mmCIF file of C-alpha atoms in Angstrom:
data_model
loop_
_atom_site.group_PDB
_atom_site.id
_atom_site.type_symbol
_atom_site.label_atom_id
_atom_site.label_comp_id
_atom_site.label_asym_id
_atom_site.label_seq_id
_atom_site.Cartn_x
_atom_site.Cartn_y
_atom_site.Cartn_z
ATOM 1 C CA UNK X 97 0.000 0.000 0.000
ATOM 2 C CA UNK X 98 1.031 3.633 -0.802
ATOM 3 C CA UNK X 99 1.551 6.263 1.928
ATOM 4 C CA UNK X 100 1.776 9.875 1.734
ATOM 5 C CA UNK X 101 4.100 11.732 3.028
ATOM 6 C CA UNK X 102 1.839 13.121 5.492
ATOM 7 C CA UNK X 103 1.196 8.985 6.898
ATOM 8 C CA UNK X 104 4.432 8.954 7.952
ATOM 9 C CA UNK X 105 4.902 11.760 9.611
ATOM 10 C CA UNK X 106 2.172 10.970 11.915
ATOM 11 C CA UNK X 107 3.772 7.191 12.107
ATOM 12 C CA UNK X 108 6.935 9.093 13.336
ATOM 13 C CA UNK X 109 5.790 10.686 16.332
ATOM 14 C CA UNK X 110 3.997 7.282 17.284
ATOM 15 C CA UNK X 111 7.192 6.026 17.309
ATOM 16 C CA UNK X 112 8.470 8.738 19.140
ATOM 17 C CA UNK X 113 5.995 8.358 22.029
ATOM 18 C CA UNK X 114 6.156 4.360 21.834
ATOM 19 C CA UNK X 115 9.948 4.813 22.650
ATOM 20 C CA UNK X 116 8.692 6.418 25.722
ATOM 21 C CA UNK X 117 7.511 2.961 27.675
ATOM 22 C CA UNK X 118 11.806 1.721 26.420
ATOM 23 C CA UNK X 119 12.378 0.858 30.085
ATOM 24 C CA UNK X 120 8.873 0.348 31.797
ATOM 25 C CA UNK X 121 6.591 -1.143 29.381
ATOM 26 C CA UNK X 122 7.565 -4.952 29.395
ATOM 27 C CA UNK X 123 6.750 -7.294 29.615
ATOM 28 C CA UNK X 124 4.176 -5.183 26.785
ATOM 29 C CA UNK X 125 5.139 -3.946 23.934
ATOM 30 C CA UNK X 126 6.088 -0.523 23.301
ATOM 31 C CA UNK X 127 3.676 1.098 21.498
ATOM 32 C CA UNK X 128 2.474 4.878 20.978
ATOM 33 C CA UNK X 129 -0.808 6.284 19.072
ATOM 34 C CA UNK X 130 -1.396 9.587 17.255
ATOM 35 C CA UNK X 131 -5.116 10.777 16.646
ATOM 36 C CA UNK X 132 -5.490 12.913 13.768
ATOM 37 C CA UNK X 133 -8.522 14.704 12.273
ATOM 38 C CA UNK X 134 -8.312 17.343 9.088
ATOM 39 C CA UNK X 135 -4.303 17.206 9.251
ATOM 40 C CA UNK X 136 -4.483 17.985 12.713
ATOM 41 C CA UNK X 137 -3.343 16.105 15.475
ATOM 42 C CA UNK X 138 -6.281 15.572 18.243
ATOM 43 C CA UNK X 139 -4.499 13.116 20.691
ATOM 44 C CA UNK X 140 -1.851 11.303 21.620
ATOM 45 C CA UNK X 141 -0.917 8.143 24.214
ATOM 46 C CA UNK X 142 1.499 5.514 24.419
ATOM 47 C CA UNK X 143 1.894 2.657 26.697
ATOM 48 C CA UNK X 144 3.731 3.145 29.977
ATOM 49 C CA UNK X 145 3.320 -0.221 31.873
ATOM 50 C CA UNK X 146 1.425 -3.468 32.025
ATOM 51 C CA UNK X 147 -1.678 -2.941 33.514
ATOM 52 C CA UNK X 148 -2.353 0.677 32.292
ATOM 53 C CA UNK X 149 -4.267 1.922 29.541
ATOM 54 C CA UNK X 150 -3.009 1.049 26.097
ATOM 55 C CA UNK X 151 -1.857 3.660 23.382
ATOM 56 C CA UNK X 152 -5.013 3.754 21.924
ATOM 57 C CA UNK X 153 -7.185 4.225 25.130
ATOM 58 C CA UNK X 154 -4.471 6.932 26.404
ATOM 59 C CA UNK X 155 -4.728 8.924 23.171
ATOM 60 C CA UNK X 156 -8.608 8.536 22.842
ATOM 61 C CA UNK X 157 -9.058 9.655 27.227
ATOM 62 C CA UNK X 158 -7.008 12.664 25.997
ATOM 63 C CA UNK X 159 -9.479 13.648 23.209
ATOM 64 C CA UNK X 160 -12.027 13.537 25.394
ATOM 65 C CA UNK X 161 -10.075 15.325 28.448
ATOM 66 C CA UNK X 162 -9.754 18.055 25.943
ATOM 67 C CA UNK X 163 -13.321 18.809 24.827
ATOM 68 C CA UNK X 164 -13.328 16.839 21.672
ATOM 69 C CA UNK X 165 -14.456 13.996 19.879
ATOM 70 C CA UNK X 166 -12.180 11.100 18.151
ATOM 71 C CA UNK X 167 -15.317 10.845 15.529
ATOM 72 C CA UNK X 168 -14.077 10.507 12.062
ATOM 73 C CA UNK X 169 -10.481 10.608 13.209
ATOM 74 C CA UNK X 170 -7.395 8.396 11.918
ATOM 75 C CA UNK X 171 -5.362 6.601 14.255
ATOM 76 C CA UNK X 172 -1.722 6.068 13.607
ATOM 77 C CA UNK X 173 -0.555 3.211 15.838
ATOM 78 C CA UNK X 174 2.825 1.431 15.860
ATOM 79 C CA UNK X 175 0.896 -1.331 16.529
ATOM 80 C CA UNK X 176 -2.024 -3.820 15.550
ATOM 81 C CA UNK X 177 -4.677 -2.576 18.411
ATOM 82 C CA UNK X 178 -5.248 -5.694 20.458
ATOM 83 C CA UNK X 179 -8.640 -7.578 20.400
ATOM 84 C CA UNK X 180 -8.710 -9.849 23.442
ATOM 85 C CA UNK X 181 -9.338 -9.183 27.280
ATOM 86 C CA UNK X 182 -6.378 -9.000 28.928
ATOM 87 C CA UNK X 183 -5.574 -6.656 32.147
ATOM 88 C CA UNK X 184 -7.373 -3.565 29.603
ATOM 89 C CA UNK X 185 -10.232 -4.135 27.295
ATOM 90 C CA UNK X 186 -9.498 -4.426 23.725
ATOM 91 C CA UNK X 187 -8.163 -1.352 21.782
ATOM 92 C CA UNK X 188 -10.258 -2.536 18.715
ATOM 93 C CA UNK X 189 -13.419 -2.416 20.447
ATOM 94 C CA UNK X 190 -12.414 1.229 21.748
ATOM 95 C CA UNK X 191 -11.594 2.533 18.450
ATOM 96 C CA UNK X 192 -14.915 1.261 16.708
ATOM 97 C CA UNK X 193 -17.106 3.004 19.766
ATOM 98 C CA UNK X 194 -14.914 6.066 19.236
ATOM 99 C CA UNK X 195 -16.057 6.451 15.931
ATOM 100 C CA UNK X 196 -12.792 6.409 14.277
ATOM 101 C CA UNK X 197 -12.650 5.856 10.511
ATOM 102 C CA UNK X 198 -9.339 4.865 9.681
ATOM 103 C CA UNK X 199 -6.717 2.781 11.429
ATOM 104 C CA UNK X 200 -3.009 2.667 9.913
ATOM 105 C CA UNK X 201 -0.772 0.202 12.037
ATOM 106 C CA UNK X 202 3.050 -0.262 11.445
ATOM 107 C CA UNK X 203 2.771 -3.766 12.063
ATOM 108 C CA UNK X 204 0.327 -6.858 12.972
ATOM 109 C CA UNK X 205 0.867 -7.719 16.373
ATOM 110 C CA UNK X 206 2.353 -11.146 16.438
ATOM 111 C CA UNK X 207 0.800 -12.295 19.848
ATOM 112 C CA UNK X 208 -1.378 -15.195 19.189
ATOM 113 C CA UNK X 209 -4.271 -13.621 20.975
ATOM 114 C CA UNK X 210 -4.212 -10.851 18.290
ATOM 115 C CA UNK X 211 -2.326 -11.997 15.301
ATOM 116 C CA UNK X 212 -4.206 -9.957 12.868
ATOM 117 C CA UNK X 213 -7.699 -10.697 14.329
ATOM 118 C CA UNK X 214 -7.407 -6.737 15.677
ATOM 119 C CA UNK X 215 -7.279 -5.439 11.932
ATOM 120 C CA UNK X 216 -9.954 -7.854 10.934
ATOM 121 C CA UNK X 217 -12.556 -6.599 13.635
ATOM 122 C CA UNK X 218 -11.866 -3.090 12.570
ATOM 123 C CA UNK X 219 -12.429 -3.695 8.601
ATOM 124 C CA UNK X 220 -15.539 -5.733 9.520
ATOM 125 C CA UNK X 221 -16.835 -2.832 11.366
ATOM 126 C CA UNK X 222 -16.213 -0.529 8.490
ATOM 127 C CA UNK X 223 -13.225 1.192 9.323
ATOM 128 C CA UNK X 224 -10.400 1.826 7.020
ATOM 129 C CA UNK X 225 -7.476 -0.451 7.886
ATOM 130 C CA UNK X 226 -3.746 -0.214 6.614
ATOM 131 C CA UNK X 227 -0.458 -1.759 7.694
ATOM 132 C CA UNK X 228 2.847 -1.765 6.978
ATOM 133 C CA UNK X 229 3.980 1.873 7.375
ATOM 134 C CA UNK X 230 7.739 2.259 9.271
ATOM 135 C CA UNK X 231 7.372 -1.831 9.958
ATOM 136 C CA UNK X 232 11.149 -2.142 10.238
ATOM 137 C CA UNK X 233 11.475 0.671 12.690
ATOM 138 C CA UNK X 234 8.740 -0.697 14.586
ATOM 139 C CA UNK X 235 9.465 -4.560 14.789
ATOM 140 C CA UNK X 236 13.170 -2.849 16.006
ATOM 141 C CA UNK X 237 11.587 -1.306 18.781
ATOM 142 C CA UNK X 238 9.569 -4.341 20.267
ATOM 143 C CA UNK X 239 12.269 -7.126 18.866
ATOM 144 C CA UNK X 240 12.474 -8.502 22.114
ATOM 145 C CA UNK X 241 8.559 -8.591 22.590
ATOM 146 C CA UNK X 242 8.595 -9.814 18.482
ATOM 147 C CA UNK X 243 10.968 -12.716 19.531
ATOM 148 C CA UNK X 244 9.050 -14.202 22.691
ATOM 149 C CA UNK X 245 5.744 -13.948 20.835
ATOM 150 C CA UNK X 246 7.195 -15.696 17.726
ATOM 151 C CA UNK X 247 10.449 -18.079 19.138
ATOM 152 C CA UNK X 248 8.930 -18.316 22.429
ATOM 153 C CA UNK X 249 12.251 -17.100 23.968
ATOM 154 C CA UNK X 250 14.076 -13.188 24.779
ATOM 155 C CA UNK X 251 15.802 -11.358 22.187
ATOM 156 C CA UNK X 252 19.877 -11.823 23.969
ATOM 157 C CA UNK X 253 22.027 -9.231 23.383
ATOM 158 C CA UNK X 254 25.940 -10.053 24.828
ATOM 159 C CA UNK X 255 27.801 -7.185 25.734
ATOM 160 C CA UNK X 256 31.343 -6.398 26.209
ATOM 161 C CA UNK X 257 33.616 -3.742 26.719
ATOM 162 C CA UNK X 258 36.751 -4.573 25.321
ATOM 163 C CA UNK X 259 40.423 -3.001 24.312
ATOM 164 C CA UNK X 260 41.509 -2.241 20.556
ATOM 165 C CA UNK X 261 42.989 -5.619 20.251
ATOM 166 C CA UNK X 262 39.667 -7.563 22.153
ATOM 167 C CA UNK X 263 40.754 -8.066 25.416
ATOM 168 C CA UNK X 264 38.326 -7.268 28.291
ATOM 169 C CA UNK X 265 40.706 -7.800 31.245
ATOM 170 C CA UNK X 266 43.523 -8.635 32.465
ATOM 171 C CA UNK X 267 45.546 -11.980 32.931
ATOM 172 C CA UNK X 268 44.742 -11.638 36.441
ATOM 173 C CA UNK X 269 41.581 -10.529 36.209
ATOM 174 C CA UNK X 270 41.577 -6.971 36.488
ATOM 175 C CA UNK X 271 39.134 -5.117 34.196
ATOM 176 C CA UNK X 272 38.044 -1.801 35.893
ATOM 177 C CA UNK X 273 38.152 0.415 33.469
ATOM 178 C CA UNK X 274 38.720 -0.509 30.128
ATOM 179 C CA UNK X 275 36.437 2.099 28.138
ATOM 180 C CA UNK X 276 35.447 5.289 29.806
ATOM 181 C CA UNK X 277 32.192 7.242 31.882
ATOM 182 C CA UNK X 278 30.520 7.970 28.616
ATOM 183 C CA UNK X 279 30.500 4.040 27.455
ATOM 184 C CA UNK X 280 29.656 3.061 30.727
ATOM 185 C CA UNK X 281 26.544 5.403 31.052
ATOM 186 C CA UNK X 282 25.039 4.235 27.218
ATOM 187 C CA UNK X 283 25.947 0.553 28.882
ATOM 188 C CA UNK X 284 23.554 1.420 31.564
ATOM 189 C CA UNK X 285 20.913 2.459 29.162
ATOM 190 C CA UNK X 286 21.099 -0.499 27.424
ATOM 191 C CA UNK X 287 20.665 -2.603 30.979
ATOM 192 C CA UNK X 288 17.330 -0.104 31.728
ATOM 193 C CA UNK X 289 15.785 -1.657 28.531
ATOM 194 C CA UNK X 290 16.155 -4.632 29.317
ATOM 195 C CA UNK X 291 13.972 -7.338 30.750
ATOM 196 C CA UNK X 292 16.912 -9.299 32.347
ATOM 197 C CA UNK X 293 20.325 -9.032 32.897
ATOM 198 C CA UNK X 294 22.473 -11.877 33.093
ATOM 199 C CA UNK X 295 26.018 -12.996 34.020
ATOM 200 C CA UNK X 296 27.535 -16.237 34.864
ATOM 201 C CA UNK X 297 28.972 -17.160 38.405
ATOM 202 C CA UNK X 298 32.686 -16.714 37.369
ATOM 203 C CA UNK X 299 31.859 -12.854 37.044
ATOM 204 C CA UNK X 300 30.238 -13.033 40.358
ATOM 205 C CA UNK X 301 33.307 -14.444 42.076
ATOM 206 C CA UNK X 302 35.941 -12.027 40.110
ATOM 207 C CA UNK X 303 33.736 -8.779 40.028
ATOM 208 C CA UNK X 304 30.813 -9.321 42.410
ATOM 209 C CA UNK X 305 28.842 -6.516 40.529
ATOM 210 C CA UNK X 306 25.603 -5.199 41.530
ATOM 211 C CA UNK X 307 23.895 -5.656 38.006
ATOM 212 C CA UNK X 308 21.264 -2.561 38.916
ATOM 213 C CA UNK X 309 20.857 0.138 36.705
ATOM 214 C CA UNK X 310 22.563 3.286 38.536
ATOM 215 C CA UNK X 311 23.875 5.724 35.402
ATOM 216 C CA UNK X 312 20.483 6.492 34.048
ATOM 217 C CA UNK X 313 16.840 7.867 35.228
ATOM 218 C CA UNK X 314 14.930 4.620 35.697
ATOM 219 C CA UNK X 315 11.947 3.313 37.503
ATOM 220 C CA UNK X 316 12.087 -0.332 37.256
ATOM 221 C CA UNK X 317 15.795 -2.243 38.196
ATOM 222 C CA UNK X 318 15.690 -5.479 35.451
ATOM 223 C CA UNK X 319 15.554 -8.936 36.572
ATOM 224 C CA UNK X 320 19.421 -10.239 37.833
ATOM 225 C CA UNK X 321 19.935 -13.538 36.569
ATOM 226 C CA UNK X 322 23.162 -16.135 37.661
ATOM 227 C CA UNK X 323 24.125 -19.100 35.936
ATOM 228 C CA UNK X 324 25.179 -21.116 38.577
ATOM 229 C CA UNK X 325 25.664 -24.536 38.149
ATOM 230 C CA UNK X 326 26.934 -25.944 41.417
ATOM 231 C CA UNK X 327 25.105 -23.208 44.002
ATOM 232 C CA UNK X 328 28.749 -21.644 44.398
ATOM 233 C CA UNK X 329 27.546 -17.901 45.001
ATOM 234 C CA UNK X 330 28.451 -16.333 48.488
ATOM 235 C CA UNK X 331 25.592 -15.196 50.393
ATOM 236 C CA UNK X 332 26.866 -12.023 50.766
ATOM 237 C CA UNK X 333 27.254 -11.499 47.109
ATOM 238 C CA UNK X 334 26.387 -8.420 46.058
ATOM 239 C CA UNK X 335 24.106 -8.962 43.291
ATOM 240 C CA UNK X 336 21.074 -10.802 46.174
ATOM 241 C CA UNK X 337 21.368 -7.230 47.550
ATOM 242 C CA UNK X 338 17.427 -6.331 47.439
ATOM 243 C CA UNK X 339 16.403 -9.368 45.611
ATOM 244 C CA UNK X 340 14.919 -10.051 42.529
ATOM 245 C CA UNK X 341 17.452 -12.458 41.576
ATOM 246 C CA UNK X 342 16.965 -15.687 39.770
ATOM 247 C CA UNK X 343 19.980 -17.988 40.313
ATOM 248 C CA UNK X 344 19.861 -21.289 36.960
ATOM 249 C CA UNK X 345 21.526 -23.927 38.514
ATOM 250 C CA UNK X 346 21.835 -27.807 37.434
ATOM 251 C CA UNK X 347 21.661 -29.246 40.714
ATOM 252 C CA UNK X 348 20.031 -28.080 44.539
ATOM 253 C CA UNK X 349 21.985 -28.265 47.369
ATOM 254 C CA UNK X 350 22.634 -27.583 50.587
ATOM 255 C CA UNK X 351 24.116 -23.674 49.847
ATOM 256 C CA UNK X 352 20.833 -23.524 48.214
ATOM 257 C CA UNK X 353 18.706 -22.442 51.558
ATOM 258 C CA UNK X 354 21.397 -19.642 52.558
ATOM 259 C CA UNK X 355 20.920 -18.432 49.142
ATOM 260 C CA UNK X 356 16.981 -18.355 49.012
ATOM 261 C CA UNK X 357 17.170 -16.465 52.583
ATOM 262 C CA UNK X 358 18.582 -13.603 50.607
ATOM 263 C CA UNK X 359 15.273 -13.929 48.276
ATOM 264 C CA UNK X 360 16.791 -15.489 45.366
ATOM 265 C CA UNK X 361 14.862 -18.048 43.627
ATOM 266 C CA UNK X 362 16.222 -21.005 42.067
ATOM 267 C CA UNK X 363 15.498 -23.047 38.987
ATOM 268 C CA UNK X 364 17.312 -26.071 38.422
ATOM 269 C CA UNK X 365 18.062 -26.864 34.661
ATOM 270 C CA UNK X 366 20.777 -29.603 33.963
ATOM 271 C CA UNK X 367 21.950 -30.801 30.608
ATOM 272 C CA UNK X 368 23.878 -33.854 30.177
ATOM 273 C CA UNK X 369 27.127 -32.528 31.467
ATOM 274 C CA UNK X 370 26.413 -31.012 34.363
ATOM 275 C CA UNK X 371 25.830 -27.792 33.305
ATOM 276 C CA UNK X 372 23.166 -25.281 33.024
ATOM 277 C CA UNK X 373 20.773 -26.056 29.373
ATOM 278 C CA UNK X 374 21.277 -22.548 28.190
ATOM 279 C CA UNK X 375 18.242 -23.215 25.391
ATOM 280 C CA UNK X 376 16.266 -24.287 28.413
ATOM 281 C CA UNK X 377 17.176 -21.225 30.586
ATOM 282 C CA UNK X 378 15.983 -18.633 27.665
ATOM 283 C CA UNK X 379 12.833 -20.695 27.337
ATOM 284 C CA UNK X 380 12.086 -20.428 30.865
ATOM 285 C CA UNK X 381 13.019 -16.436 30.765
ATOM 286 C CA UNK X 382 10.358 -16.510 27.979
ATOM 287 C CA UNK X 383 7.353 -18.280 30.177
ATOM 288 C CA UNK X 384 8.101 -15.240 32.656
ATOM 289 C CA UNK X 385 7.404 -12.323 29.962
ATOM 290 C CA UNK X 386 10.918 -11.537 29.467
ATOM 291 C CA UNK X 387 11.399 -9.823 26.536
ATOM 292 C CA UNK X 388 14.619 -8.733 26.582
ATOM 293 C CA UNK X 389 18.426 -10.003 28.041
ATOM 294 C CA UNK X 390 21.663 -8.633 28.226
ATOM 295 C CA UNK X 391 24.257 -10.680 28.973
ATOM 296 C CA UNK X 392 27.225 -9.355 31.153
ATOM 297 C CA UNK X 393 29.645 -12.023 31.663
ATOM 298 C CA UNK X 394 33.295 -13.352 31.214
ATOM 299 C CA UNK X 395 34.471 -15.201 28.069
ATOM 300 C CA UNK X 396 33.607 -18.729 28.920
ATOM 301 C CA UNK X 397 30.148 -17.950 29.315
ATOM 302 C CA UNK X 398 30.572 -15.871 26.412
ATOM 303 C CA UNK X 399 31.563 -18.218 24.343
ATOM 304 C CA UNK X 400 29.180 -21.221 25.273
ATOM 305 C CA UNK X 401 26.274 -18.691 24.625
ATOM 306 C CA UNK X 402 27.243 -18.055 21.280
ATOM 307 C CA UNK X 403 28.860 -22.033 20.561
ATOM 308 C CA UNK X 404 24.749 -22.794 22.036
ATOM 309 C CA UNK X 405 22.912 -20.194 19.190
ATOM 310 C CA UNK X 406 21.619 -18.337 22.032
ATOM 311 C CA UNK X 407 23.196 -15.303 20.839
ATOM 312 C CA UNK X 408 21.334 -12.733 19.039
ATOM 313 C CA UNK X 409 22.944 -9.603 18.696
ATOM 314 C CA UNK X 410 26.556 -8.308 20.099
ATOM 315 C CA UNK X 411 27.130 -5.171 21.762
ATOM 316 C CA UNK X 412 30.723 -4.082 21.743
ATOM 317 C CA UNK X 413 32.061 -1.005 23.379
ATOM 318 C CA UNK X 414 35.660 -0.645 22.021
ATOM 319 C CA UNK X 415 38.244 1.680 23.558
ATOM 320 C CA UNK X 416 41.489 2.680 22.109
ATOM 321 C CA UNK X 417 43.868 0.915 24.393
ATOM 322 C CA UNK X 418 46.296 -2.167 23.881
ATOM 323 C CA UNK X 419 45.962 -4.620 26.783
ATOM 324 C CA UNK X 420 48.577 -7.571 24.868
ATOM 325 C CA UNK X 421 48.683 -10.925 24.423
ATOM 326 C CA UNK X 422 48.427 -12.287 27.981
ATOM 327 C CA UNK X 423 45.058 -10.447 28.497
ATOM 328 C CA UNK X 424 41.869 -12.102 28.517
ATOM 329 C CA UNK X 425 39.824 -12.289 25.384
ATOM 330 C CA UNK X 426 36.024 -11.493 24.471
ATOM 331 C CA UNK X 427 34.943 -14.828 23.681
ATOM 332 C CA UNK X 428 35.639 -18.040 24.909
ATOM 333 C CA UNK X 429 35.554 -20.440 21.315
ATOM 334 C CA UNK X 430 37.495 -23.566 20.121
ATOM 335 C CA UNK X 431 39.813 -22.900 17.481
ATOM 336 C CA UNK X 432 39.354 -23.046 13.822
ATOM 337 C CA UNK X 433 41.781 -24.536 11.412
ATOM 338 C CA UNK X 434 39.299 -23.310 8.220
ATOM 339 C CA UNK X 435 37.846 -19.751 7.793
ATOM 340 C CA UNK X 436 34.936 -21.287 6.606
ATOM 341 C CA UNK X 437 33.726 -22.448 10.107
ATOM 342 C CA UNK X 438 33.877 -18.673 11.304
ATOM 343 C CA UNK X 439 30.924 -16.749 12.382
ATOM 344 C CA UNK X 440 29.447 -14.501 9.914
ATOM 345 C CA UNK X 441 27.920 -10.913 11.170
ATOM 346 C CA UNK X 442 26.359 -7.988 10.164
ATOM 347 C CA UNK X 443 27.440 -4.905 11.889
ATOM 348 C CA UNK X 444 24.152 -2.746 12.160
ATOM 349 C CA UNK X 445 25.495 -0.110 13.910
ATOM 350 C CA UNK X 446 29.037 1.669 14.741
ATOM 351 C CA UNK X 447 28.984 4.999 16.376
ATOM 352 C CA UNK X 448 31.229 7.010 18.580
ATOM 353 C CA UNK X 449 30.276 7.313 22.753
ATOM 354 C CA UNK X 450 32.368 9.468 24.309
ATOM 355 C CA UNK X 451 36.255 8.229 23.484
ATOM 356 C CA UNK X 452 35.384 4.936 22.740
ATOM 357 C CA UNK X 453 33.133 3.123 19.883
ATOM 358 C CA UNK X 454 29.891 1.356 20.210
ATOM 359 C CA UNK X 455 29.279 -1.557 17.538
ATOM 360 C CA UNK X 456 26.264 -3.549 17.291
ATOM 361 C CA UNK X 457 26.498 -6.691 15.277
ATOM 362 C CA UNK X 458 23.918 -9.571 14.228
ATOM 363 C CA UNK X 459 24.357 -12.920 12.940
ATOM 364 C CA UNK X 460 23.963 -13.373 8.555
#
């Protein structure tokens, strides 16, 4: 389908205002609605959290607030309005009462509950439907949302900060600072978005880091999740400070009391060695409406994410420093004696923060 230029312009600033729920809207999408009658915009709304009104009903409640009417208005949505019951009454239903005549979506919401059955009840009750418009921007927005719906896992995004020749500490462990204040700050943004956070027990031991969100405005700290195989944390590790803390573990034991004292919960998932099932862990981080994980761990985690396919996207914060040979690489992989074994990425993104560089890279 064609769309003026006017279309998306309109899409645009839903966008805009989706972006608003980034860090509180999970474990809903983010999604933002602009009302618009004769050229003019008449309302606006995205959605903040679960269990609030929806774009739709925000920007409709603000039309009202203001002395107007949504009849014969278009609604620009970044996504399919929903059609089900779930904690809010279905946007659908509120934008056919409204009297709105025209609905343009960016893209079909691929919940099962909706799936395109949103669109469908709004044609069916006469109103002008469209999709399509700024899809890409707005499947990037909710691709951690996209993937549970769809793969029935999190989107995982690794992230490391590493020197000019990949090293991210050294030999004996050190790695405090490598890239500077500004890196660390955007590093903190990217931990706000996200759903989870996790690490792996060996960073726990060498670091004990917090894994809370401190550099940037937030009101919601992400879930803290330890792969812990043998129930090796120390109770006074920092990261049960407060709780919400989910420890993945193969086996229970007896440190496993101390440790759910401190409110952490544990969920034991074994593979065949011993080990944590990492495909099993994401799947379970799925059932619990997480959309979104970044993972902030040492190389041998590192590598046995991405050696498992559980990898998604990598976030690399490169400074300009050497650390040498002896330092401790990014990722921990076998070696390959044929270049045709490597893994092939995309980088989607390279951009400057502060002294260092920020690359973001997918998987061909």
């Amino acid at each position: 389908m064609n769309f003026s230029a006017t279309d998306h312009g309109f899409m645009a600033r839903a966008l805009q205002l989706a972006q608003r729920g980034l860090f509180t809207a999970t474990p809903n999408p983010r999604v933002g609605c602009v009302m618009v009658r004769d050229g003019r915009v008449i309302g606006e709304g995205w959605h903040e959290k679960a269990g609030m009104p929806h774009a739709e009903a925000v920007a409709l409640n603000a039309i009202v607030g203001a002395g107007d009417t949504p009849t014969g208005a278009t609604a620009y949505v970044t996504l399919e309005p929903c059609s089900h019951f779930g904690r809010t009454p279905p946007c659908a239903d509120a934008l056919i009462e409204a009297g709105v005549v025209r609905v343009v979506a960016a893209m079909p919401d691929p919940n099962p509950l909706v799936a395109g059955q949103g669109m469908a009840r709004l044609a069916k009750a006469g109103i002008d439907v469209a999709s399509g418009l700024l899809a890409a921007e707005a499947q990037e927005l909710n691709i951690g949302f996209v993937s549970r719906m769809t793969r029935g896992r999190p989107w995982l995004r690794l992230k490391v900060a590493a020197s000019l020749d990949g090293k991210t500490a050294l030999n004996n462990g050190v790695s405090q600072w490598i890239t500077g204040p500004a890196a660390r700050r955007d590093a903190h943004a990217w931990r706000a978005r996200s759903c989870a956070v996790l690490t792996g027990i060996g960073t726990v031991k060498d670091d004990n880091p917090r894994l809370t969100v401190r550099e940037v405005p937030t009101t919601r700290q992400p879930l803290r999740v330890v792969i812990d195989s043998r129930l090796e944390m120390p109770p006074d590790a920092a990261v049960l400070e407060g709780g919400n803390v989910l420890i993945a573990a193969a086996q229970d034991n007896e440190r496993a009391a101390a440790l759910r004292t401190r409110g952490a919960e544990i969920v034991i998932l074994p593979n065949t060695q011993g080990k944590v099932e990492l495909a099993d862990l994401l799947q379970e981080l799925g059932r619990r409406g997480i959309n979104e994980v970044l993972v902030e761990a040492g190389t041998r985690l590192n590598g046995s994410l991405l050696r498992e396919g559980c990898v998604d996207e990598l976030l690399i914060y490169q400074a300009p420093v050497l650390l040498g040979d002896a330092a401790r690489g990014m990722f921990g992989l076998t070696e390959l004696v044929d270049l045709a074994g490597a893994m092939r990425l995309n980088i989607v993104e390279r951009r400057a923060v502060g002294a260092d560089f920020r690359i973001r890279a997918r998987f061909a």
